[in-house]
Amino acid sequence: MAMIFDKNLNDDIIKIIEARHHDPFSVLGLHQQNDKAIVRAFLPDTAEAKIDNTLPMTRIEGTDVFIWLGHASEIKWPYKIHRQRHNGEAVAFHDAYSIMPQLSEYDLHLFSEGKHWHAYKILGAHTYEVEGIKGTLFATWAPGAERVSVVGNFNQWDGRRHPMRVRGDTGVWELFIPELEPGELYKFEIRSRHDGALHLKMDPYGQQCELRPGTASVVTRPSLHQWQDEDWMDAREHADWLHEPHSVYEVHMGSWKRHADGRFYSYREMAEDLVPYVSRMGFTHIELLPVTEHPLDISWGYQTTGYFAPTSRFGSPDDLRYFIDCCHQHNIGVLLDWVPGHFPKDAHGLARFDGTALYEHADPRRGEHQDWGTLIFNYGRSEVFNFLLSSAFYWLEEFHIDGLRVDAVASMLYLDYSRKEGQWLPNQYGGRENLEVIDFLKHVNSVLHKEHPGCIIAAEESTSYPMISRPTHMGGLGFSMKWNMGWMHDILEYMQQDPIHRRYHHDALTFGLLYAFTENFVLPFSHDEVVHGKRSMLYKMPGDEWQRFANLRLLYTFMYSYPGKKLLFMGCEFGQGNEWNCETALDWYVLDYPIHQGLQQLVSDLNHLYRETPALHAHDFDPHGFEWIDCNDREHSVLSYLRKDASSHIVAVFNFTPVPRDDYRIGVPEAGSYEIIINSDSEFYNGSNYHNLPVIESESLPSADRPHSIRVNLPPLSGLILKKQH
């Protein structure tokens, strides 16, 4: 059958064949005019083709384009194309190019405005059904593209076979592929409109990725997980987290434990081992170093490529849901380390996604982190803003995550962060603050707190930027909490001093109380403090083995009684000697030794005491919960203070030298019997068990401007916590 086409149509056909057509739906699929109909299909590796196995299609000579012409009454939608491959195999499928657009104009408008909280539900790859036809709906944002195609094993990674349709000027491309099932690998092949270069990219909104070193996205199966955490989620919604205990165990899933052959524990295996351990140790939360997909193990997850994809290293998305559900059923919250500050340059990721600086700033003075070799998001672009906002919603809603720890906030806030003069651009007012980031953080924090009451959003922020953890309506950034990096550095520097010199550094112990209540602070001994030559927590401590352990027990007792929520990195709780190595498991074997067992038991007891004693947690962020007894005894390196709530108080006293202090007098606010409830020097913790009565009666002798006092024997390098008996 001879076919005659006009020149424009021939040009369109050529563009389809060469995968250059910006609007493939204008050529392919079913087109009707009056009572006439034409179907065009691009079918490589096809010997012959029919519509509904009855209407023969004709090949345009010298091409893989097949056409059927006829009366409109002869073809019924939805039709199938039946094709026979050259090897004789028969294949039948619904024609993707006969399907109308599926994304609503309203969704696209919200996304373009940066206001689509649930953009992850429309972009990416989703199992979908169009009038009884099951398949997968793909969508991505690539305004700089001339053509975008979905490629995968299902089409031999051939960008000519499944080009997408662009939705007006939104820059969003979509395609519904009938019969395409979950589990398929895919990427987007993007042809730049500027230079015609091809870019093969994983899906920015993809919800699952293949196991490294593969970099393809995976069409995710709908979740089959049946959540059992209704009680937890309801309690969280009504939680008064400002006044509740909050003690975090920071975990890198790839190295907490490993199998004997070096294999990772899966999410489900971690649920079996990690959850009961954390419960027994008394922590309230687990904070996961990023489990968002990332290409390089030794990045610890901070070089994120999959902002909506749990890493496949440890299992499927439902396996992660199982782990989180298990945590909640054991009354343990789960926080996710989230990295909205930068992303890697990997060719398969977000970098120059459509051939342009799309997610990042084009100017390296704004768009590149020189220290880390990564790119910086363009927060002023609505669609990028929406991408990150939607990612935050995704983890809270789809995985019941209880909050986010936002990484490297200082690097986001300041345009000159780690840059020399001439390497950065000021804001519109000539300042160094990144105004777009400030707007972004305020919006994310206020919206998440409103929509998910009880969620925790903590900032890792190391500068003096004001009001990080104050509400946005008060002019703050709206974070729930801020890591107290200043306190952490000061106290670790102090503890590394030889005790004989500590009297000269006494201010390092007391300075933090000058600003302790200006933010909602978390006291962090995190992974960053036990790597890159900084030594383990144990080996930061001076002295022989006994003194190192005594110092560390003293430090932890000080932290747990000091105002602020708590965070401890895995391994620090039992005194791992080696620095953390993300490529091996923790040194669990050291728990064969009583001195390590003692430290671990102390941390467990401190956690339980902190949780069960309102005076130690109810006013962590409130100056009414703290009162110095004596902060000036620098000659003896002794410190004492009260922690209080509305109805009770505890007394904390610390001896930062290895010299015992017998009959040390401490002023107390009330007469009565004071019981030692924690003694870091106790034999239960493998301490020296320096003699002390378990209960000490007060005397009517004034001390430290108080009418009553008690006398205690301060063991060497120790912390005591006492509580008045009723």
XYZ file of C-alpha atoms in Angstrom:
726
model
C 0.000 0.000 0.000
C 1.572 3.281 -1.069
C 1.739 6.076 1.527
C 1.998 9.758 0.634
C 2.973 12.328 3.312
C 3.579 16.016 3.216
C 7.043 17.418 3.965
C 6.229 18.532 7.527
C 4.993 15.088 8.427
C 8.113 13.545 6.936
C 10.193 15.881 9.120
C 8.182 14.786 12.153
C 8.723 11.136 11.305
C 12.461 11.739 10.982
C 12.518 13.432 14.369
C 10.681 10.467 15.906
C 13.171 8.050 14.372
C 16.110 10.153 15.561
C 14.548 10.656 19.006
C 14.528 14.435 18.634
C 10.799 15.167 18.678
C 9.643 17.544 21.409
C 6.008 16.417 21.139
C 5.843 12.729 20.167
C 2.115 12.541 20.918
C 1.454 14.892 18.002
C 2.788 12.192 15.693
C 2.395 8.822 17.388
C -0.795 7.172 18.555
C -4.356 7.567 17.321
C -5.370 10.722 15.466
C -8.847 11.329 14.033
C -10.185 13.879 11.611
C -13.879 13.671 10.802
C -14.538 10.032 9.976
C -10.899 9.219 9.162
C -8.380 7.771 11.604
C -4.641 7.161 11.558
C -2.463 5.255 14.008
C 1.299 5.627 13.972
C 3.703 3.562 16.060
C 7.475 3.354 16.254
C 8.281 -0.369 16.515
C 11.934 -1.378 16.219
C 12.653 -5.121 15.860
C 9.241 -5.725 14.329
C 8.483 -7.878 11.308
C 4.796 -7.064 11.143
C 2.148 -5.334 13.253
C -1.624 -5.282 13.572
C -4.118 -3.301 15.601
C -6.218 -5.583 17.800
C -4.733 -8.398 15.731
C -7.141 -7.585 12.906
C -6.107 -4.300 11.294
C -2.753 -4.651 9.506
C -0.254 -1.807 9.879
C 2.080 -0.793 7.076
C 5.752 -0.009 7.529
C 7.028 3.275 6.119
C 9.714 2.060 3.813
C 13.204 2.166 5.288
C 11.957 2.936 8.818
C 10.558 1.238 11.909
C 7.454 3.451 11.803
C 4.201 1.554 11.205
C 0.935 3.184 10.138
C -2.688 2.210 9.886
C -5.169 4.355 7.927
C -8.891 3.793 7.905
C -12.318 4.815 9.030
C -12.676 5.940 12.636
C -15.478 3.405 13.136
C -13.030 0.540 12.529
C -10.917 1.199 15.633
C -12.075 1.096 19.217
C -10.187 2.566 22.142
C -8.388 1.182 24.016
C -6.730 -0.732 21.229
C -3.772 -3.065 21.373
C -0.890 -3.322 18.954
C 0.095 -6.889 18.174
C 3.580 -7.149 16.759
C 5.767 -10.021 15.714
C 9.466 -9.666 16.308
C 12.016 -10.770 13.743
C 12.704 -13.865 15.844
C 9.047 -14.843 15.594
C 8.060 -13.856 19.146
C 4.599 -12.297 19.395
C 3.989 -9.319 21.686
C 0.762 -7.414 22.386
C 0.427 -4.147 24.286
C -1.820 -1.134 24.665
C -0.513 1.896 22.834
C 0.981 4.415 25.272
C 0.466 7.167 22.699
C -3.288 6.740 22.678
C -3.474 7.723 26.383
C -4.560 11.227 27.354
C -2.489 13.341 29.822
C -2.878 12.092 33.397
C -1.368 14.758 35.646
C -3.889 17.398 36.631
C -3.391 21.059 35.837
C -3.897 21.811 39.529
C -1.054 19.493 40.578
C 1.232 21.003 37.988
C 0.321 24.523 39.086
C 1.073 23.749 42.734
C 4.387 22.179 41.795
C 5.431 25.155 39.682
C 4.530 27.463 42.566
C 6.647 25.383 44.975
C 3.594 24.568 47.080
C 2.961 20.903 46.324
C 3.726 19.173 49.615
C 3.100 15.779 48.050
C 4.886 16.207 44.738
C 6.335 12.734 45.275
C 2.857 11.356 44.558
C 2.754 12.798 41.036
C 6.410 12.853 39.962
C 8.563 9.763 39.723
C 7.204 6.326 38.773
C 3.895 5.055 40.125
C 1.813 2.004 39.434
C -1.293 3.393 37.805
C -4.486 2.430 36.013
C -6.202 4.211 33.120
C -9.759 2.998 32.515
C -8.908 -0.568 33.379
C -5.431 -0.572 31.810
C -2.732 -1.225 34.421
C 0.760 0.123 33.996
C 3.228 2.695 35.295
C 2.954 6.480 35.112
C 6.283 8.282 34.818
C 6.848 11.995 35.321
C 9.915 14.182 35.703
C 10.862 17.849 35.626
C 13.309 18.805 32.874
C 12.516 22.229 31.359
C 15.809 22.372 29.490
C 15.119 19.188 27.553
C 14.334 18.876 23.881
C 13.178 15.312 24.468
C 12.850 13.012 27.489
C 12.385 9.251 27.255
C 11.854 6.462 29.759
C 14.431 3.734 29.183
C 15.016 0.369 30.807
C 15.397 -3.349 30.221
C 11.802 -3.365 28.982
C 12.792 -1.355 25.887
C 16.487 -2.301 25.591
C 17.449 1.111 27.034
C 16.455 2.616 23.685
C 15.478 6.283 24.007
C 13.526 6.168 20.729
C 10.868 3.806 22.048
C 9.191 5.675 24.907
C 9.560 9.451 24.504
C 7.441 11.444 26.961
C 5.000 14.331 26.526
C 5.780 17.748 27.954
C 3.049 19.523 29.887
C 2.998 23.065 28.555
C 5.516 25.445 30.061
C 5.752 23.614 33.408
C 8.833 21.679 32.278
C 7.171 18.475 33.497
C 7.241 15.446 31.200
C 4.943 12.462 31.643
C 4.253 9.078 30.075
C 1.957 6.223 31.029
C 3.391 2.900 29.873
C 0.696 0.220 29.873
C 1.485 -3.238 31.241
C 4.784 -2.096 32.787
C 4.958 -3.726 36.216
C 6.777 -2.960 39.467
C 10.340 -4.158 39.789
C 11.480 -2.815 36.418
C 14.726 -0.848 36.264
C 14.505 2.515 34.524
C 16.171 5.855 33.932
C 15.319 9.020 32.051
C 17.224 9.687 28.839
C 17.273 13.452 28.357
C 18.299 15.238 25.189
C 19.364 18.816 25.857
C 17.677 21.463 23.764
C 20.855 23.557 23.957
C 23.455 21.223 22.471
C 21.663 17.953 21.740
C 23.758 16.081 24.327
C 22.219 12.999 25.930
C 22.017 12.629 29.712
C 21.086 9.306 31.282
C 19.645 10.047 34.720
C 18.159 8.205 37.654
C 14.754 9.464 38.743
C 15.029 12.366 41.233
C 11.688 11.289 42.706
C 12.406 7.567 42.401
C 11.358 5.646 45.506
C 13.713 2.717 45.058
C 17.116 2.202 43.433
C 19.018 -0.845 42.340
C 21.866 -2.017 44.538
C 25.135 -0.203 43.980
C 27.182 -0.112 41.831
C 24.050 -0.038 39.660
C 22.484 3.407 39.413
C 19.070 2.774 37.879
C 15.799 3.570 39.603
C 13.253 0.830 40.267
C 9.504 0.968 39.700
C 8.436 0.522 43.316
C 5.798 -1.950 44.350
C 2.927 -0.436 46.351
C 3.611 -0.917 50.028
C 2.142 -4.051 51.583
C 3.278 -3.164 55.086
C 0.480 -3.105 57.666
C 1.432 -0.508 60.271
C 0.982 -1.511 63.911
C 2.042 1.784 65.501
C -1.280 3.584 65.871
C -0.783 4.110 69.603
C 2.677 5.570 69.060
C 1.580 7.909 66.291
C -1.372 9.163 68.322
C 0.812 9.744 71.372
C 3.383 11.571 69.253
C 0.762 13.934 67.908
C -0.102 15.004 71.447
C 3.435 14.852 72.854
C 4.918 17.727 74.827
C 8.408 17.113 73.454
C 9.787 20.329 74.961
C 9.389 18.857 78.421
C 9.871 15.158 77.731
C 13.080 13.114 77.871
C 14.957 12.916 74.591
C 18.031 10.689 74.493
C 19.248 9.721 71.042
C 21.369 6.755 69.946
C 23.025 7.740 66.672
C 23.475 4.772 64.341
C 25.192 4.031 61.045
C 23.293 1.018 59.782
C 26.184 -0.316 57.735
C 28.556 -0.700 60.654
C 26.630 -1.189 63.901
C 26.961 -4.912 63.350
C 27.874 -7.045 60.362
C 27.714 -10.725 59.559
C 30.877 -12.783 59.949
C 31.452 -12.666 56.190
C 31.199 -8.861 56.150
C 27.646 -8.647 54.823
C 25.401 -5.843 56.056
C 22.598 -6.518 58.478
C 19.271 -5.962 56.742
C 16.615 -3.564 57.988
C 14.726 -6.558 59.386
C 17.795 -7.991 61.090
C 18.485 -4.598 62.628
C 14.940 -4.627 63.953
C 15.660 -7.946 65.655
C 18.992 -6.878 67.198
C 19.178 -3.082 67.398
C 15.691 -2.364 68.706
C 15.863 -4.543 71.840
C 19.383 -3.260 72.506
C 18.299 0.378 72.356
C 15.265 -0.397 74.481
C 17.423 -2.120 77.090
C 19.893 0.763 77.068
C 17.093 3.251 77.732
C 17.484 5.579 74.741
C 14.279 7.279 73.600
C 15.230 7.645 69.920
C 17.404 6.146 67.232
C 18.897 8.621 64.790
C 19.921 7.021 61.505
C 22.795 8.425 59.519
C 21.322 8.931 56.058
C 19.575 5.865 54.690
C 18.574 7.850 51.615
C 20.174 6.237 48.580
C 23.820 7.105 47.954
C 26.429 5.674 45.594
C 29.463 5.517 47.892
C 29.553 3.559 51.161
C 32.296 5.676 52.707
C 30.241 8.860 52.300
C 28.196 7.534 55.265
C 25.103 8.494 53.265
C 25.804 12.225 53.127
C 26.324 12.197 49.333
C 22.637 11.633 48.666
C 21.333 10.788 45.208
C 17.933 9.357 46.158
C 15.979 11.879 48.204
C 12.903 9.633 48.133
C 14.594 6.223 48.083
C 15.677 4.176 51.111
C 19.032 2.665 50.273
C 18.741 -0.831 48.850
C 21.896 -1.906 50.737
C 19.740 -3.097 53.614
C 16.573 -4.221 51.868
C 13.349 -2.937 50.374
C 11.284 0.126 51.347
C 8.857 -2.159 53.187
C 11.769 -3.649 55.111
C 12.608 -0.147 56.369
C 8.942 0.364 57.263
C 9.106 -2.849 59.278
C 12.161 -1.573 61.173
C 10.526 1.761 62.025
C 7.276 0.057 63.009
C 9.221 -2.254 65.303
C 10.917 0.756 66.918
C 7.567 2.393 67.572
C 6.102 -0.756 69.064
C 9.016 -0.695 71.521
C 8.415 3.001 72.297
C 11.489 4.159 70.397
C 11.322 7.122 68.031
C 13.245 7.230 64.761
C 14.978 10.325 63.402
C 16.460 10.515 59.921
C 19.624 12.404 59.042
C 18.474 14.521 56.075
C 20.838 16.329 53.698
C 19.161 19.272 51.901
C 22.353 21.326 51.788
C 24.227 19.718 48.923
C 24.303 16.783 46.514
C 27.049 14.913 44.624
C 28.220 15.512 41.090
C 27.679 11.909 39.945
C 26.689 11.884 36.282
C 23.601 9.744 36.918
C 22.235 12.079 39.610
C 20.848 15.602 39.878
C 23.893 17.423 38.512
C 23.011 19.275 35.287
C 19.954 17.087 35.131
C 18.584 18.333 31.813
C 21.871 19.668 30.499
C 21.471 22.868 32.495
C 22.139 23.836 36.109
C 18.624 22.810 37.068
C 18.725 21.780 40.717
C 21.957 23.673 41.432
C 23.141 27.244 40.909
C 24.947 27.774 37.614
C 27.565 30.076 39.148
C 30.040 27.973 41.189
C 30.325 30.861 43.655
C 26.765 29.955 44.664
C 26.453 26.416 43.361
C 29.463 24.462 44.547
C 30.883 23.311 47.888
C 34.611 23.373 47.332
C 35.402 21.478 50.544
C 33.150 18.553 49.763
C 33.187 18.521 45.969
C 29.407 18.756 45.890
C 26.754 21.033 44.416
C 24.403 23.398 46.254
C 20.669 23.473 45.654
C 19.126 26.547 44.068
C 16.623 27.232 46.864
C 15.215 30.239 45.051
C 13.776 28.065 42.303
C 10.227 27.020 43.162
C 10.513 23.509 41.782
C 13.747 22.856 43.703
C 12.167 24.268 46.846
C 9.259 21.891 46.219
C 11.563 18.917 45.645
C 13.135 19.244 49.088
C 9.894 20.133 50.854
C 8.227 17.084 49.361
C 11.160 14.894 50.409
C 10.661 15.929 54.028
C 6.948 15.160 53.829
C 7.678 11.836 52.172
C 9.770 10.470 55.021
C 7.375 11.624 57.716
C 4.263 10.348 55.964
C 5.307 7.271 54.045
C 7.741 5.895 56.642
C 6.348 7.350 59.891
C 9.735 8.928 60.616
C 9.477 10.948 63.834
C 11.711 13.762 62.742
C 14.699 14.978 60.792
C 18.202 15.971 61.770
C 19.128 18.556 59.144
C 22.773 18.253 58.186
C 25.240 21.122 57.805
C 22.814 24.002 58.378
C 25.668 26.482 58.842
C 26.906 25.740 55.322
C 23.418 26.523 54.040
C 22.909 29.762 55.959
C 26.072 31.577 54.924
C 27.029 32.403 51.353
C 30.682 32.725 52.354
C 30.810 29.437 54.245
C 34.354 28.057 53.888
C 35.066 30.499 51.037
C 37.756 33.074 50.555
C 37.227 36.627 49.391
C 36.128 36.674 45.761
C 34.814 33.104 45.896
C 31.287 34.003 46.937
C 28.483 36.356 45.963
C 26.656 38.493 48.543
C 22.879 38.617 48.818
C 20.806 41.442 47.360
C 21.561 43.623 50.381
C 25.285 42.964 50.304
C 25.215 40.564 53.238
C 26.550 37.036 53.695
C 23.265 35.405 54.743
C 21.565 33.158 52.202
C 18.103 34.710 52.215
C 16.638 31.994 49.998
C 17.786 29.308 52.441
C 16.332 31.229 55.367
C 12.946 31.390 53.620
C 13.205 27.702 52.735
C 14.032 26.554 56.264
C 11.342 28.707 57.841
C 8.732 27.346 55.446
C 9.736 23.701 55.821
C 9.869 23.892 59.609
C 6.582 25.739 60.043
C 4.674 23.521 57.610
C 6.030 20.244 58.989
C 5.339 21.230 62.586
C 1.812 22.258 61.668
C 0.995 19.196 59.592
C 2.840 16.684 61.785
C 2.603 17.875 65.379
C 5.101 16.152 67.613
C 7.733 15.704 64.925
C 11.265 16.815 65.804
C 13.426 18.814 63.396
C 16.935 19.308 64.742
C 19.595 21.516 63.188
C 23.263 20.645 63.072
C 24.387 24.267 63.217
C 27.762 25.364 64.541
C 27.633 29.168 64.430
C 26.041 31.852 66.565
C 23.221 32.475 64.091
C 20.350 33.572 66.369
C 17.013 31.901 67.079
C 17.619 28.680 65.190
C 15.138 26.853 67.428
C 12.642 29.639 67.958
C 9.245 29.681 66.171
C 9.019 31.426 62.843
C 6.314 33.779 64.109
C 8.891 35.076 66.588
C 11.463 35.602 63.860
C 13.255 32.296 64.350
C 14.041 29.566 61.838
C 11.524 27.244 63.435
C 13.689 24.200 64.234
C 12.639 22.113 67.216
C 16.194 21.830 68.512
C 19.764 22.768 67.708
C 22.916 20.759 68.315
C 25.075 22.493 70.918
C 28.374 22.293 69.070
C 29.978 24.945 71.267
C 29.346 22.994 74.471
C 30.564 19.793 72.836
C 33.850 21.341 71.697
C 34.455 23.107 75.016
C 33.806 20.086 77.199
C 35.849 17.712 75.040
C 38.756 20.143 74.989
C 38.502 20.416 78.772
C 38.328 16.661 79.333
C 41.429 16.103 77.193
C 43.462 18.257 79.578
C 45.636 16.500 82.118
C 43.631 16.819 85.376
C 46.497 18.669 87.020
C 45.926 21.506 84.545
C 42.139 21.544 84.609
C 42.002 24.285 87.256
C 43.288 26.668 84.579
C 40.458 25.736 82.212
C 37.581 25.745 84.695
C 35.643 28.319 82.670
C 35.157 25.737 79.928
C 32.815 23.916 82.337
C 30.759 26.962 83.213
C 30.735 29.088 80.054
C 28.001 27.051 78.396
C 25.453 28.091 81.000
C 25.719 31.693 79.789
C 23.870 30.669 76.612
C 22.376 27.278 77.510
C 18.786 28.520 77.303
C 19.044 30.756 74.242
C 18.184 27.728 72.076
C 16.593 24.328 72.533
C 19.907 22.520 72.692
C 20.899 18.909 72.096
C 24.201 17.845 73.653
C 25.854 15.784 70.894
C 28.726 13.343 71.029
C 28.248 12.337 67.428
C 30.011 10.329 64.727
C 31.969 13.416 63.679
C 33.870 13.354 66.968
C 35.274 9.824 66.622
C 36.739 9.863 63.090
C 39.537 11.437 61.028
C 42.185 11.254 63.722
C 40.055 12.784 66.469
C 40.281 9.460 68.361
C 37.498 7.551 70.067
C 35.714 9.033 73.058
C 37.682 6.677 75.305
C 41.065 7.630 73.898
C 40.346 11.340 74.044
C 40.541 10.908 77.818
C 43.956 11.358 79.483
C 45.742 9.009 81.839
C 46.117 5.273 82.174
C 43.323 2.828 81.412
C 41.604 3.287 84.774
C 41.691 7.076 84.473
C 40.446 7.036 80.874
C 37.382 5.024 81.856
C 36.835 7.100 85.006
C 37.032 10.306 82.963
C 34.565 8.978 80.413
C 32.115 7.855 83.095
C 32.461 11.303 84.667
C 31.842 13.007 81.314
C 28.682 11.004 80.571
C 27.322 11.632 84.068
C 27.952 15.333 83.568
C 26.186 15.303 80.180
C 23.110 13.463 81.438
C 22.629 15.890 84.326
C 23.400 19.023 82.286
C 20.543 21.018 80.683
C 19.783 19.836 77.154
C 18.657 16.750 75.306
C 21.216 13.987 74.749
C 22.853 12.282 71.776
C 25.493 9.559 71.789
C 27.011 7.818 68.782
C 27.039 4.036 68.676
C 30.050 2.417 70.314
C 30.632 5.387 72.582
C 28.319 3.833 75.155
C 30.676 0.921 75.825
C 34.014 2.621 75.253
C 35.133 1.430 71.832
C 38.873 2.008 71.661
C 39.275 2.359 67.918
C 37.985 5.264 65.905
C 34.753 4.510 64.096
C 35.321 2.755 60.768
C 32.247 2.706 58.536
C 33.577 -0.364 56.714
C 33.603 -2.710 59.712
C 31.339 -3.523 62.636
C 31.810 -1.996 66.066
C 34.274 -3.730 68.377
C 31.635 -5.630 70.309
C 34.261 -8.050 71.615
C 35.431 -5.448 74.150
C 32.297 -6.183 76.155
C 34.046 -9.364 77.265
C 35.944 -7.066 79.660
C 34.295 -5.841 82.893
C 35.569 -2.287 82.542
C 33.667 -1.885 79.243
C 30.626 -3.607 80.705
C 30.679 -1.117 83.559
C 30.675 1.881 81.232
C 27.810 0.412 79.210
C 25.829 -0.220 82.397
C 26.366 3.366 83.530
C 25.024 4.755 80.245
C 21.982 2.500 80.564
C 21.384 3.626 84.156
C 21.852 7.282 83.203
C 19.323 6.928 80.400
C 16.737 5.338 82.653
C 17.349 7.877 85.401
C 17.056 10.742 82.912
C 13.775 9.365 81.583
C 12.268 8.662 84.989
C 13.331 11.880 86.744
C 11.392 15.002 85.665
C 13.941 17.260 87.355
C 16.487 16.034 84.788
C 14.403 16.576 81.661
C 11.262 18.661 82.205
C 13.121 21.968 81.955
C 16.031 21.152 79.681
C 15.353 24.381 77.763
C 14.271 26.531 80.698
C 16.530 28.387 83.174
C 14.038 27.585 85.923
C 15.270 23.996 85.759
C 18.870 24.799 86.660
C 20.635 26.467 89.557
C 24.304 26.629 90.431
C 25.353 25.447 93.856
C 29.022 26.261 93.359
C 30.634 27.015 90.022
C 33.757 28.668 91.396
C 35.819 25.902 93.001
C 38.440 25.907 90.287
C 41.231 25.065 92.768
C 39.734 21.610 93.312
C 38.119 21.343 89.848
C 34.798 20.594 91.534
C 31.434 21.690 90.167
C 27.963 21.374 91.699
C 24.457 22.394 90.687
C 20.759 21.652 91.051
C 18.351 20.364 88.414
C 14.720 21.105 89.238
C 11.140 20.686 88.221
C 8.013 22.051 89.886
C 8.034 19.545 92.741
C 11.535 18.124 93.157
C 15.223 18.690 92.704
C 18.383 16.679 92.337
C 21.936 17.582 93.345
C 24.814 16.938 90.944
C 28.447 17.244 92.001
C 31.556 16.445 89.980
C 35.206 15.947 90.823
C 37.321 16.441 87.704
C 40.596 15.395 89.340
C 41.906 11.982 90.409
C 42.245 13.306 93.973
C 39.452 12.184 96.380
C 37.745 14.994 98.279
C 36.579 13.755 101.676
C 33.883 15.576 103.629
C 33.243 17.980 100.774
C 30.455 20.300 101.852
C 27.627 21.144 99.436
C 24.798 23.563 100.086
C 21.305 22.146 99.584
C 17.956 23.948 99.394
C 16.113 21.771 101.911
C 16.850 19.778 105.018
C 16.444 16.034 104.789
C 18.003 12.777 103.671
C 19.852 12.765 100.336
C 20.291 9.476 98.538
C 23.088 8.880 96.018
C 21.213 7.585 92.974
C 24.166 7.647 90.566
C 27.821 7.304 91.465
C 29.998 6.979 88.372
C 32.738 5.521 90.589
C 30.532 2.670 91.809
C 31.767 -0.910 91.665
C 28.719 -1.616 89.491
C 30.444 0.450 86.813
C 33.894 -1.000 87.527
C 34.905 2.090 89.465
C 36.999 2.255 92.649
C 33.867 2.310 94.838
C 35.386 5.014 97.018
C 33.551 4.944 100.321
C 30.317 6.885 100.684
C 27.163 6.322 102.644
C 24.244 5.647 100.264
C 22.094 8.125 102.207
C 23.475 11.362 103.629
C 21.683 13.476 106.228
C 21.750 17.226 105.821
C 23.125 19.538 108.486
C 21.920 22.983 109.528
C 25.198 24.512 108.469
C 24.965 27.191 105.783
C 26.958 26.703 102.608
C 26.907 28.417 99.229
C 24.195 30.836 100.399
C 21.936 27.954 101.463
C 20.802 27.277 105.022
C 21.508 23.544 104.856
C 24.349 21.418 103.585
C 25.543 17.860 103.194
C 29.012 16.378 103.396
C 30.029 13.875 100.752
C 33.189 12.010 99.912
C 33.944 12.839 96.309
C 35.581 9.860 94.612
C 38.374 10.534 92.117
C 37.249 11.519 88.608
C 33.615 11.018 89.438
C 30.126 12.375 89.238
C 27.474 11.964 91.947
C 23.765 12.549 91.530
C 21.720 12.775 94.711
C 18.013 13.037 95.329
C 16.196 14.122 98.467
C 14.112 11.350 99.944
C 10.477 12.103 100.714
